[in-house]
PDB file of C-alpha atoms in Angstrom:
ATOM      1  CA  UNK A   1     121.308  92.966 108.622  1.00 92.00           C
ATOM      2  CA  UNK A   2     119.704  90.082 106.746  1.00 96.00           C
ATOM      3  CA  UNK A   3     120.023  88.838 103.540  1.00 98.00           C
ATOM      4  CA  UNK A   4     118.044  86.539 101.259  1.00 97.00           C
ATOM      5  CA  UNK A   5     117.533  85.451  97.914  1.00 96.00           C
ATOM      6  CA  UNK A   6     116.197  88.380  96.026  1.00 97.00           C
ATOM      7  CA  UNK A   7     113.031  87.169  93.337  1.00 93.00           C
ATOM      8  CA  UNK A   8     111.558  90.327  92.591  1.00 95.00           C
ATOM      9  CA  UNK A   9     112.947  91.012  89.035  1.00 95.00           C
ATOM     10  CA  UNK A  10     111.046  94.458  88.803  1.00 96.00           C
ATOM     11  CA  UNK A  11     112.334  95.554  92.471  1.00 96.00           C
ATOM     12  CA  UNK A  12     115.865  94.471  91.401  1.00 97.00           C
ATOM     13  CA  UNK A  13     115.542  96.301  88.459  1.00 97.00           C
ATOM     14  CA  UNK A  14     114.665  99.298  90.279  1.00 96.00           C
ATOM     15  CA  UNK A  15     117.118  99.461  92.643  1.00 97.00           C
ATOM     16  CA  UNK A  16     119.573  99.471  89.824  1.00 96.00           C
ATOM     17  CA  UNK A  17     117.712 102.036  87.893  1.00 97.00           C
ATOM     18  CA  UNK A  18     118.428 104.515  90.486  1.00 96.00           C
ATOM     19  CA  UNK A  19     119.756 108.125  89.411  1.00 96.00           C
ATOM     20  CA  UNK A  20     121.987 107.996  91.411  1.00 93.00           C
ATOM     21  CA  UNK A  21     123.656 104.057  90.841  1.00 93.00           C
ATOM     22  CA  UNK A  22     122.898 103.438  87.143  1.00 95.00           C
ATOM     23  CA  UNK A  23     125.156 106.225  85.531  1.00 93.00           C
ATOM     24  CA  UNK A  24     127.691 104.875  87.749  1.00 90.00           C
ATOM     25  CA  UNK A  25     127.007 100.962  86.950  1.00 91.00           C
ATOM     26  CA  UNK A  26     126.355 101.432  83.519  1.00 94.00           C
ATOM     27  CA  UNK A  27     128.793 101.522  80.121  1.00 96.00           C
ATOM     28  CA  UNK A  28     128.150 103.343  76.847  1.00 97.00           C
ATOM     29  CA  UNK A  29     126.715 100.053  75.474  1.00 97.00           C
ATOM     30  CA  UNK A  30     124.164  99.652  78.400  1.00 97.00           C
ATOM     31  CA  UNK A  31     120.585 100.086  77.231  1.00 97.00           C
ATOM     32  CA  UNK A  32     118.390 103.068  79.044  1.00 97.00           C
ATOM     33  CA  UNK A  33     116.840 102.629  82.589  1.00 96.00           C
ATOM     34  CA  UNK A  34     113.620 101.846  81.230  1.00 96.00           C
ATOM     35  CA  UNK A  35     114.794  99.288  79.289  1.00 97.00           C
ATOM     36  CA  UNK A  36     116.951  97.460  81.514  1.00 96.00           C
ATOM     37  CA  UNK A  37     116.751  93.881  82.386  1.00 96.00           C
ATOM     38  CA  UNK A  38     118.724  92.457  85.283  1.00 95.00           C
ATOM     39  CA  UNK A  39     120.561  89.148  83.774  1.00 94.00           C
ATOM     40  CA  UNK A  40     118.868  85.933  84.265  1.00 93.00           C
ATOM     41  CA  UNK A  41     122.389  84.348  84.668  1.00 94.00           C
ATOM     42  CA  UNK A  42     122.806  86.868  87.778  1.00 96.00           C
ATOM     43  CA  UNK A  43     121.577  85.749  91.192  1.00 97.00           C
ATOM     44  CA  UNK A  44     120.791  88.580  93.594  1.00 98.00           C
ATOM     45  CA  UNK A  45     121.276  88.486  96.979  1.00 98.00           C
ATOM     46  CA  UNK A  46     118.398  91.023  98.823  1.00 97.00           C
ATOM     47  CA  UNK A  47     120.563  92.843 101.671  1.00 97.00           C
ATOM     48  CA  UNK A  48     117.689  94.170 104.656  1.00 97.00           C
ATOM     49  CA  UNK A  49     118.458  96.206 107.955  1.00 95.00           C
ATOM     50  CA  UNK A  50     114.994  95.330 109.846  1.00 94.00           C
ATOM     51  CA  UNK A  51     112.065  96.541 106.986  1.00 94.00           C
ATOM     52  CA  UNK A  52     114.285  98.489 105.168  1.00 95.00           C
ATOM     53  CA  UNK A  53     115.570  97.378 101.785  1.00 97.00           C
ATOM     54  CA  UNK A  54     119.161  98.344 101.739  1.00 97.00           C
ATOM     55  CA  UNK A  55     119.599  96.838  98.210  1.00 97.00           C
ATOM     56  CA  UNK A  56     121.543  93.765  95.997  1.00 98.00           C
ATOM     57  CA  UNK A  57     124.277  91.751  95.607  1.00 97.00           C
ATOM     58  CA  UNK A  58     124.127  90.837  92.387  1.00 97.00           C
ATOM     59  CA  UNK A  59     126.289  87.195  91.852  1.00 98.00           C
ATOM     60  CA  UNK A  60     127.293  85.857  88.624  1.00 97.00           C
ATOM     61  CA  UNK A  61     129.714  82.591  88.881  1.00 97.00           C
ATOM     62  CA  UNK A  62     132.646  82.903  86.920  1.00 96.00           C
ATOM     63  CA  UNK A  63     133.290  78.889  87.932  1.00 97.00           C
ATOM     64  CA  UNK A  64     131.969  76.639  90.986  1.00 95.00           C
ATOM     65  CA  UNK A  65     134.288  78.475  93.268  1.00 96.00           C
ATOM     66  CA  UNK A  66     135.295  81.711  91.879  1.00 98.00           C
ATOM     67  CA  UNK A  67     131.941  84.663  91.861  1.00 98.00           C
ATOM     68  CA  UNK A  68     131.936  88.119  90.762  1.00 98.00           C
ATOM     69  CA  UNK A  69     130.054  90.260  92.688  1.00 97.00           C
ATOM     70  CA  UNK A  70     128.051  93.751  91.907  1.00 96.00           C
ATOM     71  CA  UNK A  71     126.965  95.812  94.407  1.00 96.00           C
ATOM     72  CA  UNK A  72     124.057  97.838  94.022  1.00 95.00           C
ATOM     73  CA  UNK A  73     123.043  99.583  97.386  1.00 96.00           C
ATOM     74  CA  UNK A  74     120.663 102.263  97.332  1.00 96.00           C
ATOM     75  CA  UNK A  75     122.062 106.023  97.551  1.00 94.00           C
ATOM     76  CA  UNK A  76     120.127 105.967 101.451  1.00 94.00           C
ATOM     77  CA  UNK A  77     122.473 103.570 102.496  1.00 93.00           C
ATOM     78  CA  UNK A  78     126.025 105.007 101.581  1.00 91.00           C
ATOM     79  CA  UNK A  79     128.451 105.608 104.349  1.00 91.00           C
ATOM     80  CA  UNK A  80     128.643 103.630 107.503  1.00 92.00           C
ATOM     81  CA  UNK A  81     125.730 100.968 106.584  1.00 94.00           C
ATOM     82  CA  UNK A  82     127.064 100.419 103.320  1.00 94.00           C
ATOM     83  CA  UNK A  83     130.444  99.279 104.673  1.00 93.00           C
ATOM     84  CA  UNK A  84     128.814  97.127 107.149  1.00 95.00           C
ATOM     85  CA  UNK A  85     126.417  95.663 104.974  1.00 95.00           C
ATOM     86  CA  UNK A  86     129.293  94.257 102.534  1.00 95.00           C
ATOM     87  CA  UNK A  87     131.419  93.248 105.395  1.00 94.00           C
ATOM     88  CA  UNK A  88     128.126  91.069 106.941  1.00 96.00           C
ATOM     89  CA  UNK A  89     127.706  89.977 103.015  1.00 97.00           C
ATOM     90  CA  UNK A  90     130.891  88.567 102.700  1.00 96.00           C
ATOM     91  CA  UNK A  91     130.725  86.385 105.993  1.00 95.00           C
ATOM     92  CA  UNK A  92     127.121  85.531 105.019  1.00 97.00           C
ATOM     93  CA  UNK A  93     128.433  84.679 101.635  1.00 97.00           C
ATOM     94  CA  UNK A  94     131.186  82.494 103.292  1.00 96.00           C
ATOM     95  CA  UNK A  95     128.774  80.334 105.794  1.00 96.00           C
ATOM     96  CA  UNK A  96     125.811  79.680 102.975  1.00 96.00           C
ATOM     97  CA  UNK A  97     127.280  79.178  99.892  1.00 96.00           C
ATOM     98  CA  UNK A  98     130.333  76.986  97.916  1.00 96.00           C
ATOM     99  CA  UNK A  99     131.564  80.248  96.886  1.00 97.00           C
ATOM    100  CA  UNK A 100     135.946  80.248  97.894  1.00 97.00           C
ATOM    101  CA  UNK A 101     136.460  83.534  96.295  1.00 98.00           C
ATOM    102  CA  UNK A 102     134.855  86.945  95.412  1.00 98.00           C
ATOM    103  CA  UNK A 103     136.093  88.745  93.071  1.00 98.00           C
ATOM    104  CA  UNK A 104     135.104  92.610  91.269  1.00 98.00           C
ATOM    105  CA  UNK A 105     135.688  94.957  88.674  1.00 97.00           C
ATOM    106  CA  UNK A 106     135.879  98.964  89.120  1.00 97.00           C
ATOM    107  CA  UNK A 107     136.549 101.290  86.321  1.00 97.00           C
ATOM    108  CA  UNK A 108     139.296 103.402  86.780  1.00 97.00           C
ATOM    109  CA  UNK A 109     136.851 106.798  86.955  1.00 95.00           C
ATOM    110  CA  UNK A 110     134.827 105.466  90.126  1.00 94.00           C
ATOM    111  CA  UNK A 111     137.423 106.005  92.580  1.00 93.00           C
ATOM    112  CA  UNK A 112     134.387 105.887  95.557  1.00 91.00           C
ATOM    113  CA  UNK A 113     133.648 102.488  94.115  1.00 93.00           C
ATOM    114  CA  UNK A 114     137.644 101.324  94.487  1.00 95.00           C
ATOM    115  CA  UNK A 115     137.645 102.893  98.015  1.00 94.00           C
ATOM    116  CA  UNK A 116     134.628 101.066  99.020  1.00 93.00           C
ATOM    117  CA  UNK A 117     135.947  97.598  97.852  1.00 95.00           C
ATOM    118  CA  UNK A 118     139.136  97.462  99.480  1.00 95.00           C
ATOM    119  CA  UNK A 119     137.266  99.522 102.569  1.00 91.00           C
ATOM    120  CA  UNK A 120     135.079  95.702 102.534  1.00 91.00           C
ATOM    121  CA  UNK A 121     138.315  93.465 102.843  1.00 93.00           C
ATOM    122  CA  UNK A 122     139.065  93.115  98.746  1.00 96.00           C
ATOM    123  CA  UNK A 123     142.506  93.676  97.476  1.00 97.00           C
ATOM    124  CA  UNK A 124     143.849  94.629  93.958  1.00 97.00           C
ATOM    125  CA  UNK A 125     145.035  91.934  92.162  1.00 97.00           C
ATOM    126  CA  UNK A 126     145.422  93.976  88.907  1.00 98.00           C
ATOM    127  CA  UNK A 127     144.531  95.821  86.204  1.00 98.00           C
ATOM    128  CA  UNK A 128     142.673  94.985  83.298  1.00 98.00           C
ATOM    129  CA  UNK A 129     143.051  97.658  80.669  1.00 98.00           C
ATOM    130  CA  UNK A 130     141.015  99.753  78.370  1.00 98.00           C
ATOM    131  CA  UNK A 131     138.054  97.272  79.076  1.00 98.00           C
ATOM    132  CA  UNK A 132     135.272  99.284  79.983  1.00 97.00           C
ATOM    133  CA  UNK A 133     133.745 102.290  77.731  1.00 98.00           C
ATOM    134  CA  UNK A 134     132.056 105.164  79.420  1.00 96.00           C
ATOM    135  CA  UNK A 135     131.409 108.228  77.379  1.00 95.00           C
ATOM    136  CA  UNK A 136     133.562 107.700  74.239  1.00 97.00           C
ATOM    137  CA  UNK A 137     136.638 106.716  76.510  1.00 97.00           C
ATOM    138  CA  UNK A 138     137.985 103.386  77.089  1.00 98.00           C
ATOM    139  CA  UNK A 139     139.116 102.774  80.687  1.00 98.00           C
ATOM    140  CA  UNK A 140     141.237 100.627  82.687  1.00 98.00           C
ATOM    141  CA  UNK A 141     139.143  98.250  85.045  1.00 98.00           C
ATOM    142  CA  UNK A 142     140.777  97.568  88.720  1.00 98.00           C
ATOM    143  CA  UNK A 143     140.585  94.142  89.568  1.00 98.00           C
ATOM    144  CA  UNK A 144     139.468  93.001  93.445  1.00 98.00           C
ATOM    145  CA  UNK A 145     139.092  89.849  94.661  1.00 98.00           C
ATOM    146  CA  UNK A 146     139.141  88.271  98.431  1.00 97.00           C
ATOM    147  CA  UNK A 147     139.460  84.575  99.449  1.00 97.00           C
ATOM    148  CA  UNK A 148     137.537  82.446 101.631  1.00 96.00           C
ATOM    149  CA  UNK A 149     139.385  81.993 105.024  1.00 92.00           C
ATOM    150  CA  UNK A 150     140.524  79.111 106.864  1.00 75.00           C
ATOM    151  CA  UNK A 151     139.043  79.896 109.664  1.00 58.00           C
ATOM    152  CA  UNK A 152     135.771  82.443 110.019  1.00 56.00           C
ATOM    153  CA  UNK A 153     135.608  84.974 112.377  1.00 54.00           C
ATOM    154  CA  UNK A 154     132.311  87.440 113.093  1.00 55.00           C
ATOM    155  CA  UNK A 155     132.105  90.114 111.497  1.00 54.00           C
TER     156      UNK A 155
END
């Protein structure tokens, strides 16, 4: 798989659009598909296996060392290549960038989204509560993160 800076704001915004992601992604407070805007203080990280656009990982630094990540891979890639793809992310992330520790948040009602995580190496390092509204209910958000290693092995 390769990955690359992603420029393509209307591509990104796309991909993220999907049926199939955005209800998932997306809170109460979230504007509709058409009028989303991916944040100009996110940097997206294009994620390719040969032609095919897999989809984003979408960075925002919480400080010089510690980034939050949010995946958004199309519905085409789910399974196998999915898990792979964030596995080769993470290593990629390691070897190009200053970034010493990934971290994410899943609301407590996307239980494929918390299986995927920790499937990709992240562990729960707690819980922030009633901190994410989606359909009139406030819900807990699990907290993920994984460190850097000492030493990098392939993936």
């Amino acid at each position: 798989m390769n990955f690359s800076l992603a420029t393509d704001r209307d591509a990104i915004r796309r991909v993220i659009t999907d049926p199939q992601l955005y209800p998932r992604m997306s809170d109460d407070f979230s504007p509709p598909p058409a009028a989303y805007e991916p944040p100009k203080e996110a940097t997206f990280i294009e994620v390719r296996d040969g032609e095919e656009l897999l989809g984003y990982f979408g960075l925002i630094e919480e400080n010089a060392v510690c980034w939050k990540v949010h995946t958004c891979l199309l519905p085409s890639t789910w399974g196998p290549r999915a898990k792979q793809a964030s596995r080769e992310f993470i290593a990629w992330l390691w070897q190009n960038t200053r970034c010493q520790r990934l971290i994410t948040d899943v609301p407590s009602d996307n239980r494929l989204a918390l299986r995927f995580a920790k499937q990709g190496g992240l562990t729960e390092y707690g819980i922030n509560p009633k901190s994410f509204s989606r359909g009139g209910v406030l819900l807990d958000q699990f907290c993920l993160g994984i460190s850097k290693p000492e030493v990098l092995s392939c993936p």
